[in-house]
Amino acid sequence: MLEPSPGIVLELVEGNSLFQIIHGERGESFMQYQRRLPWPVRLRYLLDSSYGLRAVHNSGILHGDFKTLNLLVGADQRVKVADFGLSKVLDALSVLPGTKTITGTPQYMAPEVMKSQPQGMRVDVYSLAIVMWELLSGQIPWKGMDIVQIIQQVTEKANEVKGRPPPGRPAINHLHYQSAPPGYIQLMQECWAQHPNDRPSTDICVQHLEAIQRNQRSAAQHFGGLGGMGGMGGMGGG
């Protein structure tokens, strides 16, 4: 007689990954990207992703491979966190011992993972920062680099100047600074801090992102929806 086997029923998300949405138009300029995905839309995607990651962490789970390919955007334009193949059960204050085998996606991988050091929930917060940069720039992080080059950038060059933002991170240019909502780049830089203890929790990330979204909506109302922001008021926050 066969024993009953456990099964998992998952929601079917019909749509694209956030990676496909960001990078779906080849050869477009930064301004074209901005028009195609205005900030209200990007902030909604990011907040949904952050809500999902916060729920994962509050359930005592480290995702371990948080990236735009694993963020699925459904027909309702809401984002779901997917692919828990590398996830681990972990208390919020605990850390996993480092291992000799590096797992995950190098472009989104925190320095402590690359250096086989103890790893906690802040590993995912670093990955969230790379997702923030991807949404900011419309570019693929570390495009054209192999894993060795990425590791050198993130772990070695980041230590060149102490007390300053790590240079071993994806580039932020003047167009990014001009276009980003107030507080966005600062939060992103805090999330990709070299040391895990210097990164905020997902709860703090969500609070800051909600404030950024509120300020965006207030600005849109103040300026009467000019500059392509007229649809802001109808965007959901999660």
PDB file of C-alpha atoms in Angstrom:
ATOM      1  CA  MET A   1       0.000   0.000   0.000  1.00  0.00           C
ATOM      2  CA  LEU A   2       1.412   3.354  -1.036  1.00  0.00           C
ATOM      3  CA  GLU A   3       1.915   6.025   1.573  1.00  0.00           C
ATOM      4  CA  PRO A   4       0.320   9.407   0.785  1.00  0.00           C
ATOM      5  CA  SER A   5       2.948  11.713  -0.688  1.00  0.00           C
ATOM      6  CA  PRO A   6       3.117  15.382   0.271  1.00  0.00           C
ATOM      7  CA  GLY A   7       2.574  17.857  -2.513  1.00  0.00           C
ATOM      8  CA  ILE A   8       2.873  21.577  -3.054  1.00  0.00           C
ATOM      9  CA  VAL A   9       0.353  23.557  -5.081  1.00  0.00           C
ATOM     10  CA  LEU A  10       1.773  26.820  -6.398  1.00  0.00           C
ATOM     11  CA  GLU A  11       0.060  29.837  -7.880  1.00  0.00           C
ATOM     12  CA  LEU A  12       0.350  30.124 -11.653  1.00  0.00           C
ATOM     13  CA  VAL A  13       1.737  33.554 -12.506  1.00  0.00           C
ATOM     14  CA  GLU A  14       0.957  34.331 -16.126  1.00  0.00           C
ATOM     15  CA  GLY A  15       3.243  37.083 -17.300  1.00  0.00           C
ATOM     16  CA  ASN A  16       6.917  37.958 -17.490  1.00  0.00           C
ATOM     17  CA  SER A  17       9.787  38.231 -15.081  1.00  0.00           C
ATOM     18  CA  LEU A  18      10.807  41.683 -13.928  1.00  0.00           C
ATOM     19  CA  PHE A  19      14.070  41.090 -15.794  1.00  0.00           C
ATOM     20  CA  GLN A  20      12.178  40.694 -19.071  1.00  0.00           C
ATOM     21  CA  ILE A  21      10.138  43.822 -18.408  1.00  0.00           C
ATOM     22  CA  ILE A  22      13.176  45.968 -17.597  1.00  0.00           C
ATOM     23  CA  HIS A  23      15.320  44.713 -20.462  1.00  0.00           C
ATOM     24  CA  GLY A  24      12.606  43.937 -22.993  1.00  0.00           C
ATOM     25  CA  GLU A  25      13.487  46.720 -25.417  1.00  0.00           C
ATOM     26  CA  ARG A  26      16.981  46.291 -26.827  1.00  0.00           C
ATOM     27  CA  GLY A  27      18.988  49.337 -27.761  1.00  0.00           C
ATOM     28  CA  GLU A  28      16.734  51.876 -26.065  1.00  0.00           C
ATOM     29  CA  SER A  29      18.269  54.962 -24.503  1.00  0.00           C
ATOM     30  CA  PHE A  30      17.975  55.842 -20.826  1.00  0.00           C
ATOM     31  CA  MET A  31      15.332  58.451 -21.660  1.00  0.00           C
ATOM     32  CA  GLN A  32      13.325  55.907 -23.660  1.00  0.00           C
ATOM     33  CA  TYR A  33      13.542  53.510 -20.723  1.00  0.00           C
ATOM     34  CA  GLN A  34      12.304  56.249 -18.393  1.00  0.00           C
ATOM     35  CA  ARG A  35       9.284  56.906 -20.597  1.00  0.00           C
ATOM     36  CA  ARG A  36       8.473  53.213 -20.990  1.00  0.00           C
ATOM     37  CA  LEU A  37       8.752  52.494 -17.261  1.00  0.00           C
ATOM     38  CA  PRO A  38       8.080  55.729 -15.349  1.00  0.00           C
ATOM     39  CA  TRP A  39       8.942  55.880 -11.674  1.00  0.00           C
ATOM     40  CA  PRO A  40       5.422  55.181 -10.356  1.00  0.00           C
ATOM     41  CA  VAL A  41       5.491  51.829 -12.156  1.00  0.00           C
ATOM     42  CA  ARG A  42       9.035  51.014 -11.074  1.00  0.00           C
ATOM     43  CA  LEU A  43       8.312  51.887  -7.458  1.00  0.00           C
ATOM     44  CA  ARG A  44       5.231  49.680  -7.482  1.00  0.00           C
ATOM     45  CA  TYR A  45       7.263  46.763  -8.822  1.00  0.00           C
ATOM     46  CA  LEU A  46       9.978  47.397  -6.250  1.00  0.00           C
ATOM     47  CA  LEU A  47       7.575  47.704  -3.340  1.00  0.00           C
ATOM     48  CA  ASP A  48       5.788  44.496  -4.292  1.00  0.00           C
ATOM     49  CA  SER A  49       9.164  42.758  -4.473  1.00  0.00           C
ATOM     50  CA  SER A  50      10.128  44.190  -1.079  1.00  0.00           C
ATOM     51  CA  TYR A  51       6.827  43.139   0.491  1.00  0.00           C
ATOM     52  CA  GLY A  52       7.458  39.625  -0.757  1.00  0.00           C
ATOM     53  CA  LEU A  53      11.019  39.553   0.553  1.00  0.00           C
ATOM     54  CA  ARG A  54       9.890  40.928   3.911  1.00  0.00           C
ATOM     55  CA  ALA A  55       7.286  38.171   4.180  1.00  0.00           C
ATOM     56  CA  VAL A  56       9.958  35.590   3.354  1.00  0.00           C
ATOM     57  CA  HIS A  57      12.286  36.942   6.043  1.00  0.00           C
ATOM     58  CA  ASN A  58       9.500  37.247   8.609  1.00  0.00           C
ATOM     59  CA  SER A  59       8.825  33.546   8.001  1.00  0.00           C
ATOM     60  CA  GLY A  60      12.425  32.762   8.928  1.00  0.00           C
ATOM     61  CA  ILE A  61      13.584  32.037   5.393  1.00  0.00           C
ATOM     62  CA  LEU A  62      16.662  33.285   3.558  1.00  0.00           C
ATOM     63  CA  HIS A  63      15.868  33.366  -0.165  1.00  0.00           C
ATOM     64  CA  GLY A  64      19.452  33.120  -1.384  1.00  0.00           C
ATOM     65  CA  ASP A  65      18.862  34.007  -5.051  1.00  0.00           C
ATOM     66  CA  PHE A  66      16.823  37.212  -5.046  1.00  0.00           C
ATOM     67  CA  LYS A  67      17.016  38.752  -8.536  1.00  0.00           C
ATOM     68  CA  THR A  68      14.775  40.182 -11.251  1.00  0.00           C
ATOM     69  CA  LEU A  69      14.562  36.831 -13.055  1.00  0.00           C
ATOM     70  CA  ASN A  70      12.954  35.411  -9.909  1.00  0.00           C
ATOM     71  CA  LEU A  71      10.448  38.252  -9.567  1.00  0.00           C
ATOM     72  CA  LEU A  72       7.371  37.373 -11.601  1.00  0.00           C
ATOM     73  CA  VAL A  73       4.963  40.068 -12.779  1.00  0.00           C
ATOM     74  CA  GLY A  74       1.451  38.719 -13.289  1.00  0.00           C
ATOM     75  CA  ALA A  75      -1.340  39.895 -15.546  1.00  0.00           C
ATOM     76  CA  ASP A  76      -2.510  42.159 -12.700  1.00  0.00           C
ATOM     77  CA  GLN A  77       0.965  43.792 -12.704  1.00  0.00           C
ATOM     78  CA  ARG A  78       1.689  42.595  -9.178  1.00  0.00           C
ATOM     79  CA  VAL A  79       5.051  41.023  -8.403  1.00  0.00           C
ATOM     80  CA  LYS A  80       5.550  37.618  -6.781  1.00  0.00           C
ATOM     81  CA  VAL A  81       8.842  36.278  -5.407  1.00  0.00           C
ATOM     82  CA  ALA A  82       9.673  32.903  -6.959  1.00  0.00           C
ATOM     83  CA  ASP A  83      12.335  30.157  -7.095  1.00  0.00           C
ATOM     84  CA  PHE A  84      13.212  29.054  -3.571  1.00  0.00           C
ATOM     85  CA  GLY A  85      15.698  26.442  -4.741  1.00  0.00           C
ATOM     86  CA  LEU A  86      18.536  27.986  -2.718  1.00  0.00           C
ATOM     87  CA  SER A  87      16.471  29.151   0.259  1.00  0.00           C
ATOM     88  CA  LYS A  88      17.288  28.160   3.815  1.00  0.00           C
ATOM     89  CA  VAL A  89      15.392  28.291   7.094  1.00  0.00           C
ATOM     90  CA  LEU A  90      17.144  30.827   9.262  1.00  0.00           C
ATOM     91  CA  ASP A  91      16.326  32.783  12.395  1.00  0.00           C
ATOM     92  CA  ALA A  92      16.387  36.533  11.783  1.00  0.00           C
ATOM     93  CA  LEU A  93      19.330  37.021  14.163  1.00  0.00           C
ATOM     94  CA  SER A  94      21.256  33.912  13.143  1.00  0.00           C
ATOM     95  CA  VAL A  95      23.852  33.376  10.445  1.00  0.00           C
ATOM     96  CA  LEU A  96      24.826  30.406   8.333  1.00  0.00           C
ATOM     97  CA  PRO A  97      28.442  29.285   8.347  1.00  0.00           C
ATOM     98  CA  GLY A  98      30.395  30.010   5.195  1.00  0.00           C
ATOM     99  CA  THR A  99      30.829  27.215   2.681  1.00  0.00           C
ATOM    100  CA  LYS A 100      33.475  26.500   0.072  1.00  0.00           C
ATOM    101  CA  THR A 101      30.794  26.185  -2.613  1.00  0.00           C
ATOM    102  CA  ILE A 102      29.420  29.507  -3.856  1.00  0.00           C
ATOM    103  CA  THR A 103      25.751  29.299  -4.830  1.00  0.00           C
ATOM    104  CA  GLY A 104      23.534  31.970  -6.321  1.00  0.00           C
ATOM    105  CA  THR A 105      23.815  34.481  -9.138  1.00  0.00           C
ATOM    106  CA  PRO A 106      27.119  36.419  -9.084  1.00  0.00           C
ATOM    107  CA  GLN A 107      25.585  39.695 -10.328  1.00  0.00           C
ATOM    108  CA  TYR A 108      23.355  39.841  -7.226  1.00  0.00           C
ATOM    109  CA  MET A 109      25.642  38.083  -4.752  1.00  0.00           C
ATOM    110  CA  ALA A 110      26.682  39.755  -1.506  1.00  0.00           C
ATOM    111  CA  PRO A 111      30.401  40.066  -0.658  1.00  0.00           C
ATOM    112  CA  GLU A 112      30.153  37.673   2.290  1.00  0.00           C
ATOM    113  CA  VAL A 113      28.762  34.964   0.016  1.00  0.00           C
ATOM    114  CA  MET A 114      31.613  35.436  -2.443  1.00  0.00           C
ATOM    115  CA  LYS A 115      34.155  35.238   0.379  1.00  0.00           C
ATOM    116  CA  SER A 116      32.511  32.163   1.969  1.00  0.00           C
ATOM    117  CA  GLN A 117      31.863  34.074   5.181  1.00  0.00           C
ATOM    118  CA  PRO A 118      28.896  33.598   7.554  1.00  0.00           C
ATOM    119  CA  GLN A 119      25.626  34.654   5.923  1.00  0.00           C
ATOM    120  CA  GLY A 120      22.377  36.020   7.319  1.00  0.00           C
ATOM    121  CA  MET A 121      19.215  37.701   6.067  1.00  0.00           C
ATOM    122  CA  ARG A 122      21.177  40.766   4.941  1.00  0.00           C
ATOM    123  CA  VAL A 123      22.453  38.689   1.998  1.00  0.00           C
ATOM    124  CA  ASP A 124      19.034  39.195   0.402  1.00  0.00           C
ATOM    125  CA  VAL A 125      19.065  42.902   1.257  1.00  0.00           C
ATOM    126  CA  TYR A 126      22.257  43.290  -0.779  1.00  0.00           C
ATOM    127  CA  SER A 127      20.516  41.546  -3.686  1.00  0.00           C
ATOM    128  CA  LEU A 128      17.565  43.923  -3.281  1.00  0.00           C
ATOM    129  CA  ALA A 129      19.994  46.829  -3.743  1.00  0.00           C
ATOM    130  CA  ILE A 130      21.151  45.388  -7.062  1.00  0.00           C
ATOM    131  CA  VAL A 131      17.501  45.062  -8.123  1.00  0.00           C
ATOM    132  CA  MET A 132      17.056  48.722  -7.157  1.00  0.00           C
ATOM    133  CA  TRP A 133      20.029  49.669  -9.328  1.00  0.00           C
ATOM    134  CA  GLU A 134      18.642  47.618 -12.211  1.00  0.00           C
ATOM    135  CA  LEU A 135      15.303  49.433 -11.977  1.00  0.00           C
ATOM    136  CA  LEU A 136      17.115  52.765 -11.679  1.00  0.00           C
ATOM    137  CA  SER A 137      19.413  52.310 -14.666  1.00  0.00           C
ATOM    138  CA  GLY A 138      17.534  49.933 -16.951  1.00  0.00           C
ATOM    139  CA  GLN A 139      20.812  48.043 -17.377  1.00  0.00           C
ATOM    140  CA  ILE A 140      21.990  44.518 -16.602  1.00  0.00           C
ATOM    141  CA  PRO A 141      24.310  44.583 -13.566  1.00  0.00           C
ATOM    142  CA  TRP A 142      27.946  43.817 -14.351  1.00  0.00           C
ATOM    143  CA  LYS A 143      27.113  43.163 -17.999  1.00  0.00           C
ATOM    144  CA  GLY A 144      30.027  41.693 -19.934  1.00  0.00           C
ATOM    145  CA  MET A 145      31.943  40.559 -16.844  1.00  0.00           C
ATOM    146  CA  ASP A 146      32.629  36.962 -15.884  1.00  0.00           C
ATOM    147  CA  ILE A 147      32.288  35.627 -12.343  1.00  0.00           C
ATOM    148  CA  VAL A 148      35.959  36.211 -11.490  1.00  0.00           C
ATOM    149  CA  GLN A 149      35.778  39.855 -12.578  1.00  0.00           C
ATOM    150  CA  ILE A 150      32.560  40.411 -10.630  1.00  0.00           C
ATOM    151  CA  ILE A 151      34.060  38.906  -7.474  1.00  0.00           C
ATOM    152  CA  GLN A 152      37.118  41.130  -7.840  1.00  0.00           C
ATOM    153  CA  GLN A 153      34.912  44.206  -8.229  1.00  0.00           C
ATOM    154  CA  VAL A 154      32.667  43.453  -5.276  1.00  0.00           C
ATOM    155  CA  THR A 155      35.141  42.045  -2.751  1.00  0.00           C
ATOM    156  CA  GLU A 156      38.472  43.693  -3.571  1.00  0.00           C
ATOM    157  CA  LYS A 157      37.793  47.134  -5.042  1.00  0.00           C
ATOM    158  CA  ALA A 158      35.167  47.808  -2.395  1.00  0.00           C
ATOM    159  CA  ASN A 159      37.903  47.956   0.252  1.00  0.00           C
ATOM    160  CA  GLU A 160      40.030  50.625  -1.446  1.00  0.00           C
ATOM    161  CA  VAL A 161      38.564  53.659   0.355  1.00  0.00           C
ATOM    162  CA  LYS A 162      37.317  53.175   3.891  1.00  0.00           C
ATOM    163  CA  GLY A 163      34.477  55.299   5.197  1.00  0.00           C
ATOM    164  CA  ARG A 164      33.070  56.034   1.746  1.00  0.00           C
ATOM    165  CA  PRO A 165      30.502  54.312  -0.486  1.00  0.00           C
ATOM    166  CA  PRO A 166      32.103  51.149  -1.899  1.00  0.00           C
ATOM    167  CA  PRO A 167      33.513  51.753  -5.392  1.00  0.00           C
ATOM    168  CA  GLY A 168      33.062  48.076  -6.233  1.00  0.00           C
ATOM    169  CA  ARG A 169      29.394  48.471  -7.082  1.00  0.00           C
ATOM    170  CA  PRO A 170      27.462  49.115 -10.322  1.00  0.00           C
ATOM    171  CA  ALA A 171      28.043  52.658 -11.565  1.00  0.00           C
ATOM    172  CA  ILE A 172      25.685  55.532 -10.753  1.00  0.00           C
ATOM    173  CA  ASN A 173      25.924  58.405 -13.233  1.00  0.00           C
ATOM    174  CA  HIS A 174      24.562  61.951 -13.232  1.00  0.00           C
ATOM    175  CA  LEU A 175      21.421  60.924 -15.158  1.00  0.00           C
ATOM    176  CA  HIS A 176      20.604  58.408 -12.448  1.00  0.00           C
ATOM    177  CA  TYR A 177      21.021  61.051  -9.737  1.00  0.00           C
ATOM    178  CA  GLN A 178      18.851  63.511 -11.669  1.00  0.00           C
ATOM    179  CA  SER A 179      16.056  61.020 -12.295  1.00  0.00           C
ATOM    180  CA  ALA A 180      15.906  59.111  -9.015  1.00  0.00           C
ATOM    181  CA  PRO A 181      13.284  60.035  -6.413  1.00  0.00           C
ATOM    182  CA  PRO A 182      14.712  61.687  -3.279  1.00  0.00           C
ATOM    183  CA  GLY A 183      16.087  59.088  -0.897  1.00  0.00           C
ATOM    184  CA  TYR A 184      16.196  56.274  -3.449  1.00  0.00           C
ATOM    185  CA  ILE A 185      19.931  56.193  -4.142  1.00  0.00           C
ATOM    186  CA  GLN A 186      20.813  56.662  -0.472  1.00  0.00           C
ATOM    187  CA  LEU A 187      18.668  53.654   0.480  1.00  0.00           C
ATOM    188  CA  MET A 188      20.172  51.602  -2.339  1.00  0.00           C
ATOM    189  CA  GLN A 189      23.689  52.393  -1.149  1.00  0.00           C
ATOM    190  CA  GLU A 190      22.790  51.467   2.420  1.00  0.00           C
ATOM    191  CA  CYS A 191      21.403  48.157   1.214  1.00  0.00           C
ATOM    192  CA  TRP A 192      24.586  47.239  -0.655  1.00  0.00           C
ATOM    193  CA  ALA A 193      26.927  48.208   2.188  1.00  0.00           C
ATOM    194  CA  GLN A 194      30.033  46.045   2.356  1.00  0.00           C
ATOM    195  CA  HIS A 195      29.329  44.784   5.871  1.00  0.00           C
ATOM    196  CA  PRO A 196      25.999  43.004   6.524  1.00  0.00           C
ATOM    197  CA  ASN A 197      25.455  44.779   9.847  1.00  0.00           C
ATOM    198  CA  ASP A 198      25.478  48.121   8.016  1.00  0.00           C
ATOM    199  CA  ARG A 199      22.549  47.101   5.800  1.00  0.00           C
ATOM    200  CA  PRO A 200      18.948  47.775   6.880  1.00  0.00           C
ATOM    201  CA  SER A 201      16.404  45.052   7.498  1.00  0.00           C
ATOM    202  CA  THR A 202      13.630  44.394   4.997  1.00  0.00           C
ATOM    203  CA  ASP A 203      11.202  46.077   7.413  1.00  0.00           C
ATOM    204  CA  ILE A 204      13.257  49.277   7.248  1.00  0.00           C
ATOM    205  CA  CYS A 205      13.593  48.988   3.465  1.00  0.00           C
ATOM    206  CA  VAL A 206       9.830  48.751   3.062  1.00  0.00           C
ATOM    207  CA  GLN A 207       9.256  51.765   5.328  1.00  0.00           C
ATOM    208  CA  HIS A 208      11.683  53.892   3.320  1.00  0.00           C
ATOM    209  CA  LEU A 209      10.299  52.754  -0.033  1.00  0.00           C
ATOM    210  CA  GLU A 210       6.743  53.524   1.092  1.00  0.00           C
ATOM    211  CA  ALA A 211       7.886  57.016   2.086  1.00  0.00           C
ATOM    212  CA  ILE A 212       9.584  57.480  -1.300  1.00  0.00           C
ATOM    213  CA  GLN A 213       6.380  56.414  -3.050  1.00  0.00           C
ATOM    214  CA  ARG A 214       4.267  58.798  -0.939  1.00  0.00           C
ATOM    215  CA  ASN A 215       6.591  61.671  -1.776  1.00  0.00           C
ATOM    216  CA  GLN A 216       6.368  60.804  -5.467  1.00  0.00           C
ATOM    217  CA  ARG A 217       2.583  60.923  -5.347  1.00  0.00           C
ATOM    218  CA  SER A 218       2.624  64.222  -3.464  1.00  0.00           C
ATOM    219  CA  ALA A 219       4.959  65.704  -6.057  1.00  0.00           C
ATOM    220  CA  ALA A 220       2.686  64.504  -8.860  1.00  0.00           C
ATOM    221  CA  GLN A 221      -0.343  66.107  -7.238  1.00  0.00           C
ATOM    222  CA  HIS A 222       1.585  69.318  -6.571  1.00  0.00           C
ATOM    223  CA  PHE A 223       2.690  69.668 -10.176  1.00  0.00           C
ATOM    224  CA  GLY A 224      -0.646  68.579 -11.582  1.00  0.00           C
ATOM    225  CA  GLY A 225       0.668  65.332 -13.024  1.00  0.00           C
ATOM    226  CA  LEU A 226       3.183  67.010 -15.350  1.00  0.00           C
ATOM    227  CA  GLY A 227       6.220  65.174 -16.673  1.00  0.00           C
ATOM    228  CA  GLY A 228       4.470  61.898 -17.391  1.00  0.00           C
ATOM    229  CA  MET A 229       3.459  61.345 -13.749  1.00  0.00           C
ATOM    230  CA  GLY A 230      -0.277  61.760 -14.146  1.00  0.00           C
ATOM    231  CA  GLY A 231      -1.012  58.102 -13.416  1.00  0.00           C
ATOM    232  CA  MET A 232       0.697  58.140 -10.048  1.00  0.00           C
ATOM    233  CA  GLY A 233      -2.396  58.547  -7.942  1.00  0.00           C
ATOM    234  CA  GLY A 234      -3.853  55.264  -9.095  1.00  0.00           C
ATOM    235  CA  MET A 235      -0.858  53.078  -8.260  1.00  0.00           C
ATOM    236  CA  GLY A 236      -1.263  50.609  -5.442  1.00  0.00           C
ATOM    237  CA  GLY A 237       1.249  50.367  -2.640  1.00  0.00           C
ATOM    238  CA  GLY A 238       0.854  46.719  -1.793  1.00  0.00           C
TER     239      GLY A 238
END
